[in-house]
JSON list of C-alpha atoms and ligand atoms in Angstrom, two decimals:
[
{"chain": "X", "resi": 171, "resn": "UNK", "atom": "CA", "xyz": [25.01, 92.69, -40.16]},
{"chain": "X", "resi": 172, "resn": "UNK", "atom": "CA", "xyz": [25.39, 92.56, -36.19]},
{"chain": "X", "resi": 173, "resn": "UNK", "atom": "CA", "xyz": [27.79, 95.09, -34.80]},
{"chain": "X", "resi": 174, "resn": "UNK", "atom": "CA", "xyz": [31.36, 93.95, -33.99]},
{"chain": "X", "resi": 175, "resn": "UNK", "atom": "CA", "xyz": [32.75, 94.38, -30.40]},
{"chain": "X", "resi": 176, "resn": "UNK", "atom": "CA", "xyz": [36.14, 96.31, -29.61]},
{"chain": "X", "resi": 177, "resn": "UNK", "atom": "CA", "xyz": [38.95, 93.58, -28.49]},
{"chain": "X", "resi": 178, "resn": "UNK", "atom": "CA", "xyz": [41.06, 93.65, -25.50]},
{"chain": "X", "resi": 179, "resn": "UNK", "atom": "CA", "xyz": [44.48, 93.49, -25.10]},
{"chain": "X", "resi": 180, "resn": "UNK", "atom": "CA", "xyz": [46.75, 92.12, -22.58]},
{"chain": "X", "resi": 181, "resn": "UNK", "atom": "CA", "xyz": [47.38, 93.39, -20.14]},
{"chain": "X", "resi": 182, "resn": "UNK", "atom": "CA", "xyz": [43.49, 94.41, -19.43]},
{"chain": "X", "resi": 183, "resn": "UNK", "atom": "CA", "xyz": [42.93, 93.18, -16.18]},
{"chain": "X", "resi": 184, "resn": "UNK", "atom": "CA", "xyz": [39.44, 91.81, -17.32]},
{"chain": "X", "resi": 185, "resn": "UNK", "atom": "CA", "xyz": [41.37, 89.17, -19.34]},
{"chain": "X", "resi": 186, "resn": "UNK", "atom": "CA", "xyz": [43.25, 88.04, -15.71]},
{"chain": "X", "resi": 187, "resn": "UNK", "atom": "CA", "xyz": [39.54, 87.81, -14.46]},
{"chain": "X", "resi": 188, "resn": "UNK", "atom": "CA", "xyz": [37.83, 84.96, -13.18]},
{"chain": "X", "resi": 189, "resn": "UNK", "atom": "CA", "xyz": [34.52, 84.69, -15.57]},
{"chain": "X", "resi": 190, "resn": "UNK", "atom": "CA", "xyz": [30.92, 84.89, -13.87]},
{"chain": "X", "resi": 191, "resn": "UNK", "atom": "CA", "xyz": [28.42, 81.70, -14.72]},
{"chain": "X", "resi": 192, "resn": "UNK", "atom": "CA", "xyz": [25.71, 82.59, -16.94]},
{"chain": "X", "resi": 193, "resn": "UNK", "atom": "CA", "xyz": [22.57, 81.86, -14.70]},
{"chain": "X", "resi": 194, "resn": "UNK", "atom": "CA", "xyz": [18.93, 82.02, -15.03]},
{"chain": "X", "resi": 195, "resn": "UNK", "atom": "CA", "xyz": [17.56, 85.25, -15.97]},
{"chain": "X", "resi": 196, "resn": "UNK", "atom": "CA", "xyz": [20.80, 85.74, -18.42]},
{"chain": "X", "resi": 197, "resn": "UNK", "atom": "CA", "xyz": [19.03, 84.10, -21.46]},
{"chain": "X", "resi": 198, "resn": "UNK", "atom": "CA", "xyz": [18.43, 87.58, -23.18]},
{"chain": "X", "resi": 199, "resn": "UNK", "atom": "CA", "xyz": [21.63, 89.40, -22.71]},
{"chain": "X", "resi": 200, "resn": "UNK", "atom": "CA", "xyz": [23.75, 86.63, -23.30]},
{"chain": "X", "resi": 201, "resn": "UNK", "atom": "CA", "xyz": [21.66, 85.77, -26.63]},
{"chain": "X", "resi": 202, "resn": "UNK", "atom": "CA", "xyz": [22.66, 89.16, -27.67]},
{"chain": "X", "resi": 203, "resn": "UNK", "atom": "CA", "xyz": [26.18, 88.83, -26.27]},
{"chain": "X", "resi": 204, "resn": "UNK", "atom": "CA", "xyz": [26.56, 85.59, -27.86]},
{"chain": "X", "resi": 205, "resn": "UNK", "atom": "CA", "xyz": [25.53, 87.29, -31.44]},
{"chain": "X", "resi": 206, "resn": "UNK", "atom": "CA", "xyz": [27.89, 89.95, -31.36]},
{"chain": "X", "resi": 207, "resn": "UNK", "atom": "CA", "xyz": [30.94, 87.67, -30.15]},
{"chain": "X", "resi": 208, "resn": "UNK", "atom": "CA", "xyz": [30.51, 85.89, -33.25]},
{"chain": "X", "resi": 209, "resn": "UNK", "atom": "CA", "xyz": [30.18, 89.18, -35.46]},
{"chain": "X", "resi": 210, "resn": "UNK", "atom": "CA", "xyz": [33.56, 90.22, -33.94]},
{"chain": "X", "resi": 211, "resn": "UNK", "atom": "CA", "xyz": [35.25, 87.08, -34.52]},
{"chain": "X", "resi": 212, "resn": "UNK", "atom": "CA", "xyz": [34.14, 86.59, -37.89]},
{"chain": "X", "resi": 213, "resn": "UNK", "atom": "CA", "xyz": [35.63, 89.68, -38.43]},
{"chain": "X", "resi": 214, "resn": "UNK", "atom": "CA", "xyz": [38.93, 89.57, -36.91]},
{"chain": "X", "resi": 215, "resn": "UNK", "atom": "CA", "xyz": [39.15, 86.92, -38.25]},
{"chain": "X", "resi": 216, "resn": "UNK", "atom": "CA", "xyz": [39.57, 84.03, -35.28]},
{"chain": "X", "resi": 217, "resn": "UNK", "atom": "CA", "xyz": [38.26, 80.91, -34.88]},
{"chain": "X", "resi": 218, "resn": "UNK", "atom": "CA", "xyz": [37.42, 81.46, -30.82]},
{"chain": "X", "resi": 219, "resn": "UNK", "atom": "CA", "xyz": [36.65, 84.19, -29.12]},
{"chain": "X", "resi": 220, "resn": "UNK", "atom": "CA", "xyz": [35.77, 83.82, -25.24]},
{"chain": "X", "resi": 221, "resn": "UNK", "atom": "CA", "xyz": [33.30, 86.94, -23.56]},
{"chain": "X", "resi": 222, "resn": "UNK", "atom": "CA", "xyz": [36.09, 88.57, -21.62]},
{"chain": "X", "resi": 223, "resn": "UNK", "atom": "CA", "xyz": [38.30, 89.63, -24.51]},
{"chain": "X", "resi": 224, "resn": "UNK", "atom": "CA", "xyz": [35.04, 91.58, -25.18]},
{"chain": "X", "resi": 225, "resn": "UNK", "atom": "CA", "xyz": [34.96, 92.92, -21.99]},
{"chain": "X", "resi": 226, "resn": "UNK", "atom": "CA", "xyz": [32.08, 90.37, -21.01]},
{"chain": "X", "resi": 227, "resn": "UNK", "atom": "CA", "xyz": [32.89, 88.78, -17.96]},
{"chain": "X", "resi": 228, "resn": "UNK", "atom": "CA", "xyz": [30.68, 86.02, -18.48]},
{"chain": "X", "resi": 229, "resn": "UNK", "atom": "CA", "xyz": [31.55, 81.92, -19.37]},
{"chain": "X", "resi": 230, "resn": "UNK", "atom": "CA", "xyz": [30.57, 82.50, -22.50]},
{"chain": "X", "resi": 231, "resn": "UNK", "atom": "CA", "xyz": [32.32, 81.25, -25.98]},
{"chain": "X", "resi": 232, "resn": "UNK", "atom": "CA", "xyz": [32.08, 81.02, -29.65]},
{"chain": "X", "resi": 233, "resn": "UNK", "atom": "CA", "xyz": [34.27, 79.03, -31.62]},
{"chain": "X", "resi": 234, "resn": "UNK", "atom": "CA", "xyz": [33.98, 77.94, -35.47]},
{"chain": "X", "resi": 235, "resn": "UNK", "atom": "CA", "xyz": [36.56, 76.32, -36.64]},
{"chain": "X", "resi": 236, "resn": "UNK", "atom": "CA", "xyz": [35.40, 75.04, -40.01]},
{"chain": "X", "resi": 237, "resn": "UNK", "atom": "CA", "xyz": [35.89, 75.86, -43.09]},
{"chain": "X", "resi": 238, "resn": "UNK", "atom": "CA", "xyz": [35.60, 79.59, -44.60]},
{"chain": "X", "resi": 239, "resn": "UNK", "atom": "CA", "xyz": [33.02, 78.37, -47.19]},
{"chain": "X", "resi": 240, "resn": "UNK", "atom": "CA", "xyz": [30.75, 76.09, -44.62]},
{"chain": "X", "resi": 241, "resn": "UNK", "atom": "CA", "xyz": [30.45, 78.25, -41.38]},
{"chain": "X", "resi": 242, "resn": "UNK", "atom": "CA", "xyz": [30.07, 76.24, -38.22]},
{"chain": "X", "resi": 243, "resn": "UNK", "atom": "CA", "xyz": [29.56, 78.85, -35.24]},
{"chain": "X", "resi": 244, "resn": "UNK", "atom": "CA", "xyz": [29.29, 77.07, -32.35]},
{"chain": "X", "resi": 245, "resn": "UNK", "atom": "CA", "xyz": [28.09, 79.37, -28.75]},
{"chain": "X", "resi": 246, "resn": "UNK", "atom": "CA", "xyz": [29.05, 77.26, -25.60]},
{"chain": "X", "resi": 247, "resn": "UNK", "atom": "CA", "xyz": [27.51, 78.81, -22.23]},
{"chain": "X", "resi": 248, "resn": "UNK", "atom": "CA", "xyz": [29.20, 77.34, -19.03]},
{"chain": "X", "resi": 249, "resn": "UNK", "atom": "CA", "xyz": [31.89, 75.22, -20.94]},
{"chain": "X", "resi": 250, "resn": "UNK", "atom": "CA", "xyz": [34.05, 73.29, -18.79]},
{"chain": "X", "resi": 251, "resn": "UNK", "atom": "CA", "xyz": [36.67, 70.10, -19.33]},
{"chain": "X", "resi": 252, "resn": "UNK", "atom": "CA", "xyz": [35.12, 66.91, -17.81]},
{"chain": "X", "resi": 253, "resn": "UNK", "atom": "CA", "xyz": [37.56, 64.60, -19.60]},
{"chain": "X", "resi": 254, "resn": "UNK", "atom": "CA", "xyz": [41.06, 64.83, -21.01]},
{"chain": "X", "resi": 255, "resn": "UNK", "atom": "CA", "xyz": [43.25, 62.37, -22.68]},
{"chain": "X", "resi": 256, "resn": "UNK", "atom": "CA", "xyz": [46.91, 61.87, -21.30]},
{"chain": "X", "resi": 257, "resn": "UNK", "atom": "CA", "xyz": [48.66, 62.40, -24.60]},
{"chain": "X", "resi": 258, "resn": "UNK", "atom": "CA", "xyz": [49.24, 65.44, -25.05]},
{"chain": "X", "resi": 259, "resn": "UNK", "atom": "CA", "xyz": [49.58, 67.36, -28.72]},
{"chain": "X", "resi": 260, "resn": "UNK", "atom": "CA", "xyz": [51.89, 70.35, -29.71]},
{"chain": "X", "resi": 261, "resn": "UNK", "atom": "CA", "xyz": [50.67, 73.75, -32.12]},
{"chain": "X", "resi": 262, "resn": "UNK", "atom": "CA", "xyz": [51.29, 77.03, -32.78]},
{"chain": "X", "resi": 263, "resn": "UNK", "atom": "CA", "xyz": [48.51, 78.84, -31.18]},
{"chain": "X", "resi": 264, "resn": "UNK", "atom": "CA", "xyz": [47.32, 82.74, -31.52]},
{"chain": "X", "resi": 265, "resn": "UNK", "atom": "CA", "xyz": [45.17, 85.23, -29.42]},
{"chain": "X", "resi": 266, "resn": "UNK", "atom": "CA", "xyz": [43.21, 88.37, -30.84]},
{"chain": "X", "resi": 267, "resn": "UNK", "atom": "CA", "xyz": [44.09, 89.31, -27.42]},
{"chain": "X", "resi": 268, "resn": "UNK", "atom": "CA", "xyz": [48.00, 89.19, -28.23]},
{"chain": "X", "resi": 269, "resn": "UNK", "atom": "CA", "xyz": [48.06, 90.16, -31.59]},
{"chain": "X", "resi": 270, "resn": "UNK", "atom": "CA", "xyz": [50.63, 88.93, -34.08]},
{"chain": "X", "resi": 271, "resn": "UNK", "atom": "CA", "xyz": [52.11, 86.76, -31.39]},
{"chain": "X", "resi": 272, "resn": "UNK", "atom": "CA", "xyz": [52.29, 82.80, -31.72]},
{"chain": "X", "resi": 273, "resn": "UNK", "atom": "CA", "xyz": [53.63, 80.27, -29.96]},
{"chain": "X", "resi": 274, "resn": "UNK", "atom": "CA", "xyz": [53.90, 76.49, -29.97]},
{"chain": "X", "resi": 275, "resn": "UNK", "atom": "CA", "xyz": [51.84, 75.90, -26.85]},
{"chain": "X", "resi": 276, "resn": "UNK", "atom": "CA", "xyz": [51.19, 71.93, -25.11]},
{"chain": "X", "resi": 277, "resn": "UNK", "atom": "CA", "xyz": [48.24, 70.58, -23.94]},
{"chain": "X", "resi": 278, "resn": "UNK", "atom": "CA", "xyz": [45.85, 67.52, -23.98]},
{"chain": "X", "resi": 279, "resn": "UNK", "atom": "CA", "xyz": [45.09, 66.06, -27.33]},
{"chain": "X", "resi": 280, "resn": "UNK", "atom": "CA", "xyz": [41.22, 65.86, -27.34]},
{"chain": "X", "resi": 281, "resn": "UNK", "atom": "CA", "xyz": [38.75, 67.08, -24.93]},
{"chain": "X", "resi": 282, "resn": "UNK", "atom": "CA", "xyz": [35.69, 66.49, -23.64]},
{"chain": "X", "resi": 283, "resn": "UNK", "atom": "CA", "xyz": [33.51, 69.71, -23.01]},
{"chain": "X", "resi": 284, "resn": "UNK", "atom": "CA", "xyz": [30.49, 70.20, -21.46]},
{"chain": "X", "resi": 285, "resn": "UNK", "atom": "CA", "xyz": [28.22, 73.02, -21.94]},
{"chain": "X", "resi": 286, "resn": "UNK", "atom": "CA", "xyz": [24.75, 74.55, -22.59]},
{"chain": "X", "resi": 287, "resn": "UNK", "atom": "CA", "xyz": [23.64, 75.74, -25.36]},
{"chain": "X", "resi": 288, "resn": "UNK", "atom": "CA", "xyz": [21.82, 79.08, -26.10]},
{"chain": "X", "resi": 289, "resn": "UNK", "atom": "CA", "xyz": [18.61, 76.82, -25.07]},
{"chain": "X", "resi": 290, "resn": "UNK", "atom": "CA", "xyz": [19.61, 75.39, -22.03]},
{"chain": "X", "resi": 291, "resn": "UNK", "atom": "CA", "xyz": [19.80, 72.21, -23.10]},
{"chain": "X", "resi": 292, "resn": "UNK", "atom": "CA", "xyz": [23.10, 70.54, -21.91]},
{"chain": "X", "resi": 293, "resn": "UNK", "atom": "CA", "xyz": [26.07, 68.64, -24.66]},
{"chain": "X", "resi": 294, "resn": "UNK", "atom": "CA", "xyz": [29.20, 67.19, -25.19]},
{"chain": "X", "resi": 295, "resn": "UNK", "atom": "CA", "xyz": [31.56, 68.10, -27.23]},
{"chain": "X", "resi": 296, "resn": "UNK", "atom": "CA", "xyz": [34.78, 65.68, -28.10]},
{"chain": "X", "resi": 297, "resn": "UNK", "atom": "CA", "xyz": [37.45, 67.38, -30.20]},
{"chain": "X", "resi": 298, "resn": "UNK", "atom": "CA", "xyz": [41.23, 66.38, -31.33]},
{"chain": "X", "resi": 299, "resn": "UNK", "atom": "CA", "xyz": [43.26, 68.69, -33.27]},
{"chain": "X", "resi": 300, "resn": "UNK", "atom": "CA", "xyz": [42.74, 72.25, -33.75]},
{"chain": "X", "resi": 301, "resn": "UNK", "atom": "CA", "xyz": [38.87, 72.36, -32.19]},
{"chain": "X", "resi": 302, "resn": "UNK", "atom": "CA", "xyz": [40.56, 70.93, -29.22]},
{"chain": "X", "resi": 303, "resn": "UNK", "atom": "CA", "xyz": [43.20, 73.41, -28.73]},
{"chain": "X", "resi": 304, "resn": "UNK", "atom": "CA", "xyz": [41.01, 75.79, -29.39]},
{"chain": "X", "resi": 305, "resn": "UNK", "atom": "CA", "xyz": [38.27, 74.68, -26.46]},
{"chain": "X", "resi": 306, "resn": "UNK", "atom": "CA", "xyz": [41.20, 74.24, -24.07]},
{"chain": "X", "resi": 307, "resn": "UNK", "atom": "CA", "xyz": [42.56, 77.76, -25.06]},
{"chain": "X", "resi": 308, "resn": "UNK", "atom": "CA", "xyz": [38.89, 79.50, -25.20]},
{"chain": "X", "resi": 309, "resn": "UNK", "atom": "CA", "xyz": [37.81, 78.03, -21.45]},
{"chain": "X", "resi": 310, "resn": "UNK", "atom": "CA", "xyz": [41.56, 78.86, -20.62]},
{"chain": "X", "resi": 311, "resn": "UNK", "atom": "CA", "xyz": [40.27, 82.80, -21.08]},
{"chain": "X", "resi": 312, "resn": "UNK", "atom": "CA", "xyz": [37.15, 82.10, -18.87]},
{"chain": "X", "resi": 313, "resn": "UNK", "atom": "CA", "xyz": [39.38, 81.47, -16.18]},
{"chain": "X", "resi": 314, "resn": "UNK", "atom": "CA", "xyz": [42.02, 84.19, -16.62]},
{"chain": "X", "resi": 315, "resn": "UNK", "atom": "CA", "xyz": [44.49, 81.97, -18.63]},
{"chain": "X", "resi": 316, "resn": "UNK", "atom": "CA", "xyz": [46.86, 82.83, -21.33]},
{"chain": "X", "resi": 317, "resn": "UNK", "atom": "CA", "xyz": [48.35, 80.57, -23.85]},
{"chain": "X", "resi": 318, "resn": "UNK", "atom": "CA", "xyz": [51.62, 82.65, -22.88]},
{"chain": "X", "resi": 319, "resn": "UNK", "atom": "CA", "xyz": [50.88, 81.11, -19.37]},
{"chain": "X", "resi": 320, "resn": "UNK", "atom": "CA", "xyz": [51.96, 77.90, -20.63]},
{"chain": "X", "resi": 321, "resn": "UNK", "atom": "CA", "xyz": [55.25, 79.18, -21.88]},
{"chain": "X", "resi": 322, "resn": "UNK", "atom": "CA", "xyz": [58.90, 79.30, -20.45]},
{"chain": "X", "resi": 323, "resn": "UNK", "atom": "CA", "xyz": [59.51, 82.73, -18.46]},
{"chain": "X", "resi": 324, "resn": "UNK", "atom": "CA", "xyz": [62.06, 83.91, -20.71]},
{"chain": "X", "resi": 325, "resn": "UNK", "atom": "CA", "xyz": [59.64, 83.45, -23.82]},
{"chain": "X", "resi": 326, "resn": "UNK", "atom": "CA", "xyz": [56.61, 84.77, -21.80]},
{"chain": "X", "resi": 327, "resn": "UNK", "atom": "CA", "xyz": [58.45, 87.59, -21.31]},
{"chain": "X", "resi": 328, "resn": "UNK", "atom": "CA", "xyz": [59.47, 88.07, -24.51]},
{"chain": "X", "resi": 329, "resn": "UNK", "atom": "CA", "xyz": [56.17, 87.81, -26.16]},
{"chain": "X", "resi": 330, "resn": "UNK", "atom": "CA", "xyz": [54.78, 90.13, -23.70]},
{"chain": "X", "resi": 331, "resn": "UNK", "atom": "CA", "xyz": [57.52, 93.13, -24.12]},
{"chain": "X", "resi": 332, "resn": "UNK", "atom": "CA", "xyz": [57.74, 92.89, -27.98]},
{"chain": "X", "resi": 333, "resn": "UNK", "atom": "CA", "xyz": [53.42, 93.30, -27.82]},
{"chain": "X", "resi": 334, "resn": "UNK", "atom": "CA", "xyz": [53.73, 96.03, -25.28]},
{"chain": "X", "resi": 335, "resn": "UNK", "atom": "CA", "xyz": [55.93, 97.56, -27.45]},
{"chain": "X", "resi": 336, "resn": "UNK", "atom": "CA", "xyz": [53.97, 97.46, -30.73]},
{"chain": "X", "resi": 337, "resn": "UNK", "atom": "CA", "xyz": [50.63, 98.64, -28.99]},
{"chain": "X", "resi": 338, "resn": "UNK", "atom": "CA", "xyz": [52.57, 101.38, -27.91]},
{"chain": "X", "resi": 339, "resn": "UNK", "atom": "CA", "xyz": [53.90, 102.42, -31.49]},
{"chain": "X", "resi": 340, "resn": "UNK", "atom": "CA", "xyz": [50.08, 101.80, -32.44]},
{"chain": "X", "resi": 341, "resn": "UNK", "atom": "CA", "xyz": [49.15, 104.39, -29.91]},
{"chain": "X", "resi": 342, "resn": "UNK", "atom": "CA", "xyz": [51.54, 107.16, -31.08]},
{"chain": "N", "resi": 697, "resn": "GNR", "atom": "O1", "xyz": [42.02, 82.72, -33.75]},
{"chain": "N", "resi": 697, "resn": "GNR", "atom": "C1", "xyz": [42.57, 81.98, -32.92]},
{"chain": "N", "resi": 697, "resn": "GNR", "atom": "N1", "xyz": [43.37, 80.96, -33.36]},
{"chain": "N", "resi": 697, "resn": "GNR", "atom": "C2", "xyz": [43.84, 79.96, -32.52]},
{"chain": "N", "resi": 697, "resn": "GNR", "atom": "C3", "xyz": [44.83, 79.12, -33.02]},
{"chain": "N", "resi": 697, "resn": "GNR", "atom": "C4", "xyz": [45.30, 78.08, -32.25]},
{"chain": "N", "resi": 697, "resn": "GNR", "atom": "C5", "xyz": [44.81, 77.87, -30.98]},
{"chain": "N", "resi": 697, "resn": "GNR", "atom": "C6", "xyz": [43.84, 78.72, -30.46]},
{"chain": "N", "resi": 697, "resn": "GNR", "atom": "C7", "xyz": [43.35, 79.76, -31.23]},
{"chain": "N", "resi": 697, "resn": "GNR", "atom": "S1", "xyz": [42.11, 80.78, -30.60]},
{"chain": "N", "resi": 697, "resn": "GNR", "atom": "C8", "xyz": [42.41, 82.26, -31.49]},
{"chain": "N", "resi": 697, "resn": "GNR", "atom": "C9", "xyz": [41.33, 83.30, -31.20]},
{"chain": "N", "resi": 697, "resn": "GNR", "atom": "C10", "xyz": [41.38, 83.67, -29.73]},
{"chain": "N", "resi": 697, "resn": "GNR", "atom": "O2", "xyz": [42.18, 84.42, -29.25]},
{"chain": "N", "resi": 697, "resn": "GNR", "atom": "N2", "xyz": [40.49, 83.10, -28.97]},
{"chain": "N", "resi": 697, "resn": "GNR", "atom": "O3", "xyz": [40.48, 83.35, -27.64]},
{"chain": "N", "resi": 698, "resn": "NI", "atom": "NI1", "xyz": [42.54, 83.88, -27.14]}
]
């Protein structure tokens, strides 16, 4: 079994980051990268899990979200939204890099992502539902963005103390 990868937690500054492209010359690492990102979500368990929450600043992301019994992983290298719909869908997202914390969070119903694959070779990817939220909320991470971003101050805040807080217990 591939080694996992330690998660971070808000507030690392890597997760405010801007992510680097993945350019020629990467292939190798980011194979290897793109191996153990999937190890570590598999074991988390998540369904996404974007390079800098690893500490990877990189636009690199695995998501799978099918079901436990058929796995589906999916690596997307350079992901980024070329199309969005205007209605817009409402769910209860999650990070591994908030734990415990959820949120009902807004944002375009389906997607259109494009991306390379561990091969170069460019596709498309149109989801609705959950794989949508959860390619909006992955590339969201390659550009510094937090689902909590999308939130009210007050409940922002909230979120953010009440984590702080429980890392903090963890720690002592
Ligand atoms: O495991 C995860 N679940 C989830 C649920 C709803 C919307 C997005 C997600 S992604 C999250 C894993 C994670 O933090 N990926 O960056
Ligand atoms: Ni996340």
């Amino acid at each position: 079994m591939t080694e996992t990868m330690p998660i971070l937690y808000v507030p690392s500054p890597i997760l405010r980051a801007r992510a680097k492209p993945v350019g020629p010359g990467d292939e190798d690492r980011v194979r290897v990268l793109a191996e153990k990102m999937l190890a570590t979500m598999y074991a988390a368990p998540g369904i996404g899990l974007a390079a800098p929450q690893v500490g990877e600043g990189l636009r690199v992301v695995v998501i799978d979200v099918g079901p436990k019994d058929a796995p589906t992983p999916l690596v997307l290298v350079n992901p980024e939204v070329v199309a969005q719909s205007m209605e817009l869908a409402t769910r209860e997202e999650g990070c591994l890099s908030l734990p415990n914390m959820f949120a009902d969070v807004t944002r375009p119903l389906k997607v259109k992502v494009r991306f390379h694959t561990l091969d170069g070779s460019r596709r498309d990817i149109e989801g609705e539902g959950l794989l949508s939220a959860c390619l909006q909320h992955e590339i969201d991470h390659l550009n510094g963005v937090l689902f909590v971003d999308y939130l009210s101050a007050l409940k922002r805040n909230m979120i953010l103390r009440k984590l702080a807080k429980e890392l903090k217990l963890k720690r002592e």
